[in-house]
């Protein structure tokens, strides 16, 4: 772990991508088969592989308790250090160094030991036990190594690793083609496994496997119809943008699982979809959205919310808020062997369809014979149309809204399915103005009826270049009283430090913020401010890493400037 932590510091110290890749490659090449997948997963800023259902359940308070237990410090020292660095791992390293923490280097834990401690922390009940396990680990780590452990456990790596850089390092380390590494990564959905395959020379054997969720393809926000057609035209595919929960459906015989955007198994929450999928006649993987739906009408997201997070929902709840699965993509398929031909499927591998164009995937989807709601089943296909002009797109948008959907998903019919990528193959057109997803970094008690609850949020976007969060605004929460109460408890437990009314909180909660205009401003560290920001949705399905970036804000700002110019020109023309 000491070498991993030193590597992290060296990678953070250079801004040159080629140097970062070379440092990583040199390090990965030295590792044993046991160490390699662990080191690579840690380099994604996660204690466990992304699709792993486990989480350590450790927050600021537990880390602070572990640090106080091994060094003669208290919570306030850590909070002061955090204020200075705005980085939890740097704060822990600093506090330990100042406390003269210098354990015997021979006792420094290996990567394998750190990984098994993370597993033990995950299964330990209660914060006290978790904190003791973490303290037992940190006591053996010098301050630099402790910083490495905290980088991973807090999920805030902050070493400037852009997407794809670890893939490039794996390719370089083992002399493989980058495309081969990327393809294997896409199919296995597991970067540790991909590294192992690269080390063994087995990248070509990577397969899409059932019950190993893939990352979801993501969409970029689009400003308006004109921009969409410029990017994807001349003719685009438009689907309704459903306001539900994204789910990947895997089926093999009677075994059916649903995975959420964060790759967690949510099958228990939607028994009607799981039950309906058992009756299918093929095995494979679908992408779609779970929606609350009754008598031909999509119910608002708020109705679906009462179903979220409830495993094994009661019969009454199932009747009150029925759900359906709206399928819009198929990622892989394995048809059942025709009876009697003897070719019985033997394992859980499926033929991937990710590299086929959307047109072919949609055709395959339409031929699956999904039991549709119209026929009493629990499935629907996304509403699909084509558009080749601004007017046609705007009309499709209004129609989608009339069907009570959020807006449009505009797709390039030739696009491949790119797991985990927010490319331009899919664009989302939501409202007259885009919303942005921000991370809450600070909270305050409200005024009037919101006195006593933490209802005012300061939020930030990701500055990818500087690898940090930059604030962009502050808004009174537009959430329901129940949501505010739940979030108040959460923020109280995840407060890093308190400054009068203001609490600096762990930057993990994502909110979708609506606004009227983006302005240049020195008030916030992003250099931008939002006019009339309103919190439209709490996005507990998104992680901070999925929040929008400063680059997107800049693009939206420039787009809006253009839009404004366009309006001015139109107005001037009218006046003239
Ligand atoms: P957002 O959550 O605002 O970033 O918008 C992207 C999300 O829209 C996706 O992750 C899906 O959950 C959802 N979505 C709704 N309808 C569709 C559709 N027809 N195709 C793809 N994604 C959709």
Short mmCIF file of N, CA, C and O in Angstrom, two decimals, residues 82 437-444 454-461 469 471 473 475 477 479 487 490-491 494 496 502-513 535 537-539 544 547:
data_model
loop_
_atom_site.label_atom_id
_atom_site.label_comp_id
_atom_site.label_asym_id
_atom_site.label_seq_id
_atom_site.Cartn_x
_atom_site.Cartn_y
_atom_site.Cartn_z
N UNK A 82 -8.83 20.15 7.38
CA UNK A 82 -9.69 20.03 6.20
C UNK A 82 -9.97 21.40 5.61
O UNK A 82 -9.95 21.59 4.39
N UNK A 437 -26.65 19.03 -12.86
CA UNK A 437 -26.52 18.21 -11.66
C UNK A 437 -25.33 18.71 -10.85
O UNK A 437 -24.21 18.77 -11.36
N UNK A 438 -25.60 19.08 -9.60
CA UNK A 438 -24.56 19.68 -8.75
C UNK A 438 -24.38 18.86 -7.49
O UNK A 438 -25.27 18.12 -7.08
N UNK A 439 -23.23 19.03 -6.84
CA UNK A 439 -22.95 18.33 -5.58
C UNK A 439 -23.14 19.33 -4.43
O UNK A 439 -22.62 20.45 -4.49
N UNK A 440 -23.87 18.93 -3.40
CA UNK A 440 -24.06 19.82 -2.25
C UNK A 440 -22.77 19.80 -1.43
O UNK A 440 -22.29 18.73 -1.03
N UNK A 441 -22.20 20.99 -1.20
CA UNK A 441 -20.95 21.05 -0.42
C UNK A 441 -21.15 21.74 0.92
O UNK A 441 -20.34 21.58 1.83
N UNK A 442 -22.25 22.51 1.04
CA UNK A 442 -22.50 23.19 2.32
C UNK A 442 -23.99 23.33 2.54
O UNK A 442 -24.77 23.37 1.58
N UNK A 443 -24.40 23.35 3.80
CA UNK A 443 -25.83 23.52 4.11
C UNK A 443 -26.00 24.50 5.27
O UNK A 443 -25.09 24.67 6.09
N UNK A 444 -27.17 25.12 5.32
CA UNK A 444 -27.47 26.06 6.40
C UNK A 444 -28.89 25.85 6.86
O UNK A 444 -29.74 25.43 6.07
N UNK A 454 -32.04 21.89 7.90
CA UNK A 454 -30.97 22.34 7.00
C UNK A 454 -31.55 22.39 5.59
O UNK A 454 -31.58 21.39 4.89
N UNK A 455 -32.03 23.54 5.21
CA UNK A 455 -32.77 23.61 3.94
C UNK A 455 -32.10 24.49 2.88
O UNK A 455 -32.57 24.54 1.76
N UNK A 456 -31.03 25.19 3.24
CA UNK A 456 -30.37 26.02 2.24
C UNK A 456 -29.07 25.33 1.82
O UNK A 456 -28.21 25.06 2.66
N UNK A 457 -28.97 25.07 0.52
CA UNK A 457 -27.82 24.29 0.05
C UNK A 457 -26.88 25.15 -0.80
O UNK A 457 -27.33 25.90 -1.66
N UNK A 458 -25.57 24.98 -0.55
CA UNK A 458 -24.59 25.56 -1.46
C UNK A 458 -24.09 24.40 -2.31
O UNK A 458 -23.79 23.33 -1.78
N UNK A 459 -24.06 24.60 -3.62
CA UNK A 459 -23.71 23.45 -4.46
C UNK A 459 -22.61 23.79 -5.46
O UNK A 459 -22.33 24.96 -5.72
N UNK A 460 -22.01 22.71 -6.00
CA UNK A 460 -20.81 22.88 -6.82
C UNK A 460 -20.87 21.96 -8.04
O UNK A 460 -21.63 21.00 -8.06
N UNK A 461 -20.04 22.28 -9.03
CA UNK A 461 -19.86 21.38 -10.17
C UNK A 461 -18.40 20.91 -10.16
O UNK A 461 -17.58 21.42 -9.39
N UNK A 469 -13.98 20.41 -6.73
CA UNK A 469 -15.34 20.92 -6.87
C UNK A 469 -15.31 22.43 -6.78
O UNK A 469 -14.58 22.98 -5.95
N UNK A 471 -17.80 25.92 -6.48
CA UNK A 471 -19.19 26.29 -6.17
C UNK A 471 -19.77 27.13 -7.30
O UNK A 471 -19.07 27.86 -8.00
N UNK A 473 -23.50 28.06 -6.83
CA UNK A 473 -24.73 28.72 -6.39
C UNK A 473 -25.21 28.23 -5.05
O UNK A 473 -24.63 27.31 -4.44
N UNK A 475 -29.13 27.68 -3.03
CA UNK A 475 -30.58 27.75 -3.24
C UNK A 475 -31.31 27.22 -2.03
O UNK A 475 -30.80 26.36 -1.31
N UNK A 477 -33.90 24.89 -0.61
CA UNK A 477 -34.28 23.60 -1.14
C UNK A 477 -35.72 23.60 -1.63
O UNK A 477 -36.62 24.07 -0.95
N UNK A 479 -37.24 20.89 -2.05
CA UNK A 479 -37.64 19.50 -1.77
C UNK A 479 -38.87 19.48 -0.88
O UNK A 479 -39.26 20.50 -0.31
N UNK A 487 -32.87 14.58 4.72
CA UNK A 487 -31.56 15.12 4.34
C UNK A 487 -30.93 15.87 5.50
O UNK A 487 -29.71 15.87 5.65
N UNK A 490 -29.21 13.39 7.51
CA UNK A 490 -28.01 12.91 6.80
C UNK A 490 -26.90 13.95 6.90
O UNK A 490 -25.76 13.62 7.23
N UNK A 491 -27.23 15.22 6.64
CA UNK A 491 -26.19 16.25 6.65
C UNK A 491 -25.62 16.43 8.07
O UNK A 491 -24.44 16.69 8.22
N UNK A 494 -23.09 13.91 8.48
CA UNK A 494 -21.96 13.98 7.54
C UNK A 494 -21.39 15.39 7.44
O UNK A 494 -20.93 15.81 6.40
N UNK A 496 -18.62 18.09 8.12
CA UNK A 496 -17.17 18.08 8.31
C UNK A 496 -16.78 19.13 9.33
O UNK A 496 -16.01 18.89 10.24
N UNK A 502 -23.38 27.88 9.04
CA UNK A 502 -22.98 27.14 7.85
C UNK A 502 -22.25 25.84 8.21
O UNK A 502 -21.37 25.83 9.06
N UNK A 503 -22.65 24.77 7.56
CA UNK A 503 -21.94 23.50 7.77
C UNK A 503 -21.31 23.07 6.46
O UNK A 503 -22.00 23.02 5.43
N UNK A 504 -20.02 22.76 6.53
CA UNK A 504 -19.35 22.16 5.39
C UNK A 504 -19.68 20.68 5.47
O UNK A 504 -19.49 20.07 6.52
N UNK A 505 -20.22 20.09 4.39
CA UNK A 505 -20.64 18.69 4.48
C UNK A 505 -19.88 17.82 3.49
O UNK A 505 -19.29 18.34 2.54
N UNK A 506 -19.92 16.52 3.72
CA UNK A 506 -19.25 15.61 2.79
C UNK A 506 -19.87 15.79 1.41
O UNK A 506 -21.09 15.75 1.27
N UNK A 507 -19.02 16.00 0.40
CA UNK A 507 -19.56 16.32 -0.94
C UNK A 507 -20.01 15.09 -1.70
O UNK A 507 -19.36 14.66 -2.64
N UNK A 508 -21.14 14.51 -1.30
CA UNK A 508 -21.58 13.28 -1.98
C UNK A 508 -23.03 13.35 -2.48
O UNK A 508 -23.42 12.50 -3.28
N UNK A 509 -23.81 14.33 -2.01
CA UNK A 509 -25.22 14.37 -2.41
C UNK A 509 -25.38 15.19 -3.69
O UNK A 509 -24.90 16.31 -3.78
N UNK A 510 -26.07 14.59 -4.68
CA UNK A 510 -26.26 15.29 -5.95
C UNK A 510 -27.70 15.84 -6.04
O UNK A 510 -28.65 15.15 -5.70
N UNK A 511 -27.81 17.09 -6.46
CA UNK A 511 -29.13 17.69 -6.69
C UNK A 511 -29.18 18.21 -8.12
O UNK A 511 -28.17 18.66 -8.66
N UNK A 512 -30.37 18.12 -8.71
CA UNK A 512 -30.55 18.64 -10.06
C UNK A 512 -31.10 20.05 -9.91
O UNK A 512 -32.14 20.26 -9.30
N UNK A 513 -30.36 21.01 -10.43
CA UNK A 513 -30.71 22.41 -10.21
C UNK A 513 -31.24 23.04 -11.51
O UNK A 513 -30.60 22.95 -12.55
N UNK A 535 -33.92 23.93 -6.67
CA UNK A 535 -33.59 22.50 -6.66
C UNK A 535 -34.79 21.73 -7.19
O UNK A 535 -35.86 21.75 -6.61
N UNK A 537 -34.77 18.34 -8.23
CA UNK A 537 -34.83 16.95 -7.77
C UNK A 537 -33.62 16.64 -6.91
O UNK A 537 -32.53 17.13 -7.19
N UNK A 538 -33.84 15.76 -5.94
CA UNK A 538 -32.73 15.18 -5.21
C UNK A 538 -32.31 13.99 -6.07
O UNK A 538 -33.17 13.21 -6.49
N UNK A 539 -31.03 13.85 -6.41
CA UNK A 539 -30.63 12.76 -7.29
C UNK A 539 -29.80 11.73 -6.53
O UNK A 539 -28.59 11.61 -6.74
N UNK A 544 -21.29 11.76 -6.80
CA UNK A 544 -20.66 13.06 -7.05
C UNK A 544 -19.86 13.02 -8.36
O UNK A 544 -19.78 14.02 -9.07
N UNK A 547 -21.77 14.25 -11.33
CA UNK A 547 -22.29 15.62 -11.39
C UNK A 547 -21.75 16.28 -12.66
O UNK A 547 -20.75 15.84 -13.23
#
